[in-house]
Structure formats: structure tokens, C-alpha cells
Short mmCIF file of C-alpha atoms in Angstrom, two decimals:
data_model
loop_
_atom_site.label_atom_id
_atom_site.label_comp_id
_atom_site.label_asym_id
_atom_site.label_seq_id
_atom_site.Cartn_x
_atom_site.Cartn_y
_atom_site.Cartn_z
CA MET A 281 3.76 -97.51 -80.91
CA SER A 282 0.20 -96.46 -80.33
CA ALA A 283 -2.79 -97.62 -82.37
CA ARG A 284 -2.88 -94.44 -84.46
CA GLY A 285 0.75 -94.79 -85.53
CA GLY A 286 2.26 -91.97 -83.45
CA LYS A 287 5.20 -92.20 -81.09
CA LYS A 288 4.76 -93.39 -77.54
CA LYS A 289 4.77 -90.54 -75.03
CA THR A 290 7.85 -90.54 -72.80
CA THR A 291 8.53 -88.46 -69.75
CA LYS A 292 11.05 -85.67 -70.13
CA LEU A 293 14.53 -86.50 -68.92
CA SER A 294 16.99 -83.83 -67.93
CA ARG A 295 20.48 -83.86 -69.34
CA SER A 296 21.79 -84.67 -65.86
CA THR A 297 19.71 -87.85 -65.57
CA ARG A 298 20.60 -88.86 -69.12
CA ALA A 299 24.28 -88.38 -68.32
CA GLY A 300 23.93 -90.15 -64.96
CA VAL A 301 25.28 -87.31 -62.84
CA ILE A 302 23.77 -85.43 -59.93
CA PHE A 303 25.23 -81.99 -60.67
CA PRO A 304 23.14 -79.90 -63.12
CA VAL A 305 24.40 -80.12 -66.70
CA GLY A 306 22.19 -77.23 -67.91
CA ARG A 307 23.59 -74.89 -65.27
CA MET A 308 27.15 -75.89 -66.20
CA MET A 309 26.35 -75.08 -69.84
CA ARG A 310 25.07 -71.65 -68.80
CA TYR A 311 28.22 -70.97 -66.73
CA LEU A 312 30.44 -72.00 -69.65
CA ARG A 313 28.50 -69.75 -72.03
CA THR A 314 28.68 -66.68 -69.78
CA GLY A 315 32.36 -67.25 -69.01
CA THR A 316 33.53 -67.80 -72.59
CA HIS A 317 31.80 -65.51 -75.06
CA LYS A 318 33.82 -66.07 -78.19
CA TYR A 319 34.22 -69.87 -78.06
CA ARG A 320 31.81 -72.52 -79.28
CA ILE A 321 30.88 -75.06 -76.61
CA GLY A 322 30.20 -78.69 -77.48
CA MET A 323 27.33 -80.64 -75.96
CA GLY A 324 29.69 -82.96 -74.08
CA ALA A 325 31.64 -80.19 -72.32
CA PRO A 326 29.07 -79.37 -69.60
CA VAL A 327 28.47 -83.09 -68.98
CA TYR A 328 32.19 -83.68 -68.50
CA MET A 329 32.47 -80.61 -66.28
CA ALA A 330 29.55 -81.74 -64.10
CA ALA A 331 31.04 -85.23 -63.76
CA VAL A 332 34.47 -83.90 -62.74
CA ILE A 333 33.04 -81.50 -60.16
CA GLU A 334 30.79 -84.25 -58.79
CA TYR A 335 33.78 -86.58 -58.42
CA LEU A 336 35.84 -83.93 -56.60
CA ALA A 337 32.95 -83.11 -54.26
CA ALA A 338 32.39 -86.81 -53.47
CA GLU A 339 36.11 -87.32 -52.78
CA ILE A 340 36.34 -84.32 -50.45
CA LEU A 341 33.13 -85.26 -48.62
CA GLU A 342 34.32 -88.83 -48.11
CA LEU A 343 37.64 -87.72 -46.63
CA ALA A 344 35.96 -85.03 -44.51
CA GLY A 345 33.46 -87.60 -43.23
CA ASN A 346 36.35 -89.84 -42.19
CA ALA A 347 37.97 -86.89 -40.39
CA ALA A 348 34.70 -86.11 -38.60
CA ARG A 349 34.33 -89.75 -37.57
CA ASP A 350 37.91 -89.77 -36.26
CA ASN A 351 37.03 -86.76 -34.08
CA LYS A 352 33.83 -88.54 -32.93
CA LYS A 353 31.55 -85.96 -34.54
CA GLY A 354 28.38 -86.57 -36.52
CA ARG A 355 28.54 -83.37 -38.55
CA ILE A 356 31.16 -82.29 -41.07
CA THR A 357 32.57 -78.85 -40.29
CA PRO A 358 34.92 -76.64 -42.33
CA ARG A 359 37.70 -77.80 -40.01
CA HIS A 360 37.15 -81.41 -41.09
CA ILE A 361 37.25 -80.36 -44.76
CA LYS A 362 40.51 -78.46 -44.18
CA LEU A 363 42.11 -81.47 -42.46
CA ALA A 364 40.89 -83.84 -45.17
CA VAL A 365 42.29 -81.71 -47.99
CA ALA A 366 45.60 -81.17 -46.17
CA ASN A 367 46.12 -84.88 -45.50
CA ASP A 368 45.49 -85.91 -49.13
CA GLU A 369 48.54 -85.22 -51.28
CA GLU A 370 46.73 -84.64 -54.61
CA LEU A 371 43.90 -82.54 -53.18
CA ASN A 372 46.41 -80.48 -51.21
CA GLN A 373 48.32 -79.74 -54.41
CA LEU A 374 45.09 -78.87 -56.28
CA LEU A 375 43.73 -76.60 -53.54
CA ARG A 376 47.06 -75.13 -52.41
CA GLY A 377 45.98 -71.49 -52.80
CA VAL A 378 42.45 -71.97 -51.46
CA THR A 379 41.48 -70.54 -48.07
CA ILE A 380 38.71 -72.45 -46.29
CA SER A 381 36.74 -70.17 -43.99
CA ASN A 382 36.70 -71.38 -40.34
CA GLY A 383 39.13 -74.12 -41.32
CA GLY A 384 41.72 -73.27 -38.70
CA VAL A 385 45.39 -74.12 -39.03
CA LEU A 386 47.16 -77.41 -39.47
CA PRO A 387 48.50 -78.93 -36.27
CA ARG A 388 52.30 -78.79 -36.49
CA ILE A 389 54.87 -78.53 -33.73
CA HIS A 390 58.40 -77.61 -34.72
CA PRO A 391 60.74 -80.55 -33.97
CA GLU A 392 63.07 -78.36 -31.90
CA LEU A 393 60.24 -77.57 -29.49
CA LEU A 394 59.48 -81.21 -28.75
CA SER A 395 61.04 -82.41 -25.50
CA LYS A 396 63.81 -84.95 -25.80
CA LYS A 397 64.07 -87.91 -23.45
CA ARG A 398 66.85 -87.54 -20.93
CA GLY A 399 68.44 -90.59 -19.39
CA GLY A 400 69.44 -88.87 -16.13
CA ARG A 401 65.94 -88.25 -14.87
CA VAL A 402 64.09 -90.84 -12.83
CA LYS A 403 60.35 -90.81 -12.59
CA VAL A 404 59.19 -90.39 -8.99
CA ASP A 405 56.57 -92.91 -8.01
CA SER A 406 54.15 -92.06 -5.21
CA GLN A 407 54.31 -95.63 -3.85
CA MET A 408 58.09 -95.60 -3.46
CA THR A 409 59.46 -94.95 0.02
CA ALA A 410 62.52 -92.90 0.84
CA PRO A 411 65.71 -94.96 1.29
CA GLU A 412 66.82 -95.38 4.87
CA LYS A 413 69.87 -93.45 6.03
CA THR A 414 73.10 -95.19 6.87
CA GLU A 415 74.98 -94.61 10.15
CA LYS A 416 77.44 -92.30 8.44
CA GLU A 417 74.63 -90.07 7.07
CA VAL A 418 72.91 -89.95 10.47
CA LYS A 419 76.13 -88.77 12.20
CA SER A 420 76.83 -86.13 9.56
CA SER A 421 73.27 -84.79 9.78
CA LYS A 422 73.61 -84.45 13.58
CA ARG A 423 76.78 -82.42 13.15
CA SER A 424 75.22 -80.14 10.53
CA SER A 425 72.18 -79.46 12.68
CA LYS A 426 74.29 -77.55 15.23
CA LYS A 427 73.98 -73.78 15.09
CA ARG A 428 76.94 -72.03 13.59
CA GLY A 429 77.98 -68.42 13.83
CA LYS A 430 78.80 -66.06 16.64
CA PRO A 431 76.87 -66.57 19.85
CA GLY A 432 74.37 -63.90 20.75
CA ARG A 433 73.83 -62.68 17.18
CA LYS A 434 70.48 -62.91 15.48
CA PRO A 435 70.41 -64.41 12.00
CA ARG A 436 70.07 -61.96 9.15
CA VAL A 437 66.55 -61.88 7.67
CA SER A 438 65.97 -60.78 4.08
CA PRO A 439 63.32 -58.10 3.57
CA ALA A 440 59.86 -59.28 2.54
CA LEU A 441 58.97 -59.04 -1.15
CA PRO A 442 56.03 -56.97 -2.30
CA PRO A 443 52.83 -58.92 -3.08
CA HIS A 444 52.97 -61.08 -6.22
CA ASN A 445 56.73 -60.55 -6.50
CA LYS A 446 56.21 -57.15 -8.13
CA ILE A 447 59.10 -54.78 -7.67
CA ILE A 448 58.00 -51.26 -6.88
CA TYR A 449 60.50 -48.55 -7.74
CA THR A 450 60.53 -45.27 -5.94
CA GLN A 451 61.79 -42.01 -7.39
CA SER A 452 65.25 -42.53 -5.90
CA HIS A 453 65.83 -45.59 -8.10
CA TRP A 454 65.23 -43.74 -11.35
#
């Protein structure tokens, strides 16, 4: 108390600082009033609303920051927010009908399109050498290298394809 008996002067505190939240309580009160004309609004309603929205924003930003860090980026983009919301089960359920602009699509490959491992294939290594031929294979390759067919005849040559394997139809083919 002061010497004259009056109250000590205190600095004005906003409702947000008194409630301990960052989001504006006064603005939330105004939004509630304009949205609901016929209902009475208690003094704790905007505080509770500001606290809930602040918690949701902090949760989404934390998950989006983790997604940005995983992609080795220093800035959170709408894509990171979309991935963060989609990977969290509860947030995904809450924001199921929400479209995030520039969020992209979720990476998903249909299981039928994924290649299956096949046991018959052998990976070719560049350091491997070709196996040497046996005597039997050498003899059979000598026999097959002889020219076959009637003597004096030229081998049949297939006509050349048009450039880029495009087939050009003339009017007689229609």
C-alpha cells in the first residue's frame, strides 16, 4: 500500500497472460460472440478454447518439424504438415476432411505393383568372367558355324524399318 492509503499501481495484464496461454483470449471471446448470438458465453470458455487451439498447433508444429528434419530441411512447408498429420493416427482422424494447400499426396505404392523376388535370376557381376567352353561345346559351335542352305543363293534380308520404328501406312493399306 502507498502512504496515502490507496492501492499500489499494477501494470495491466491481458487475459492471455493471466491464463498463461499465447493465443489471444479476447479474440476468441469475440469469435464466440459473433458465431453464437443467442447463447451466453462464460468467462472460462474463450480461455479453454485458446488453450486447446494452442495445444493442437504446438502438436502439429512439433510433428511437422520432425518431418522437415527427416527430409534435411530447415523450413517447415505445407508438405511437412501434411505428412505429419497423416502419420499421426489421432490428428489424421481429426483432420480427415481437411485439404492442406500444396500438401501433395501421401506416398503409397499398391502392393501388387511392387516387384517380387524371383529365385531363378542371378545377378550379373562385372568382375565375373565367362566360363570356359568344354571340348564338346567347341566342336558343336564349329559345326553350327558352317553355312547352311542352297549354294549360290543370297540370304533373305528383311526390309528396313522407318525411322524411330514408326509404321507409315499408305492409302492402299486403309
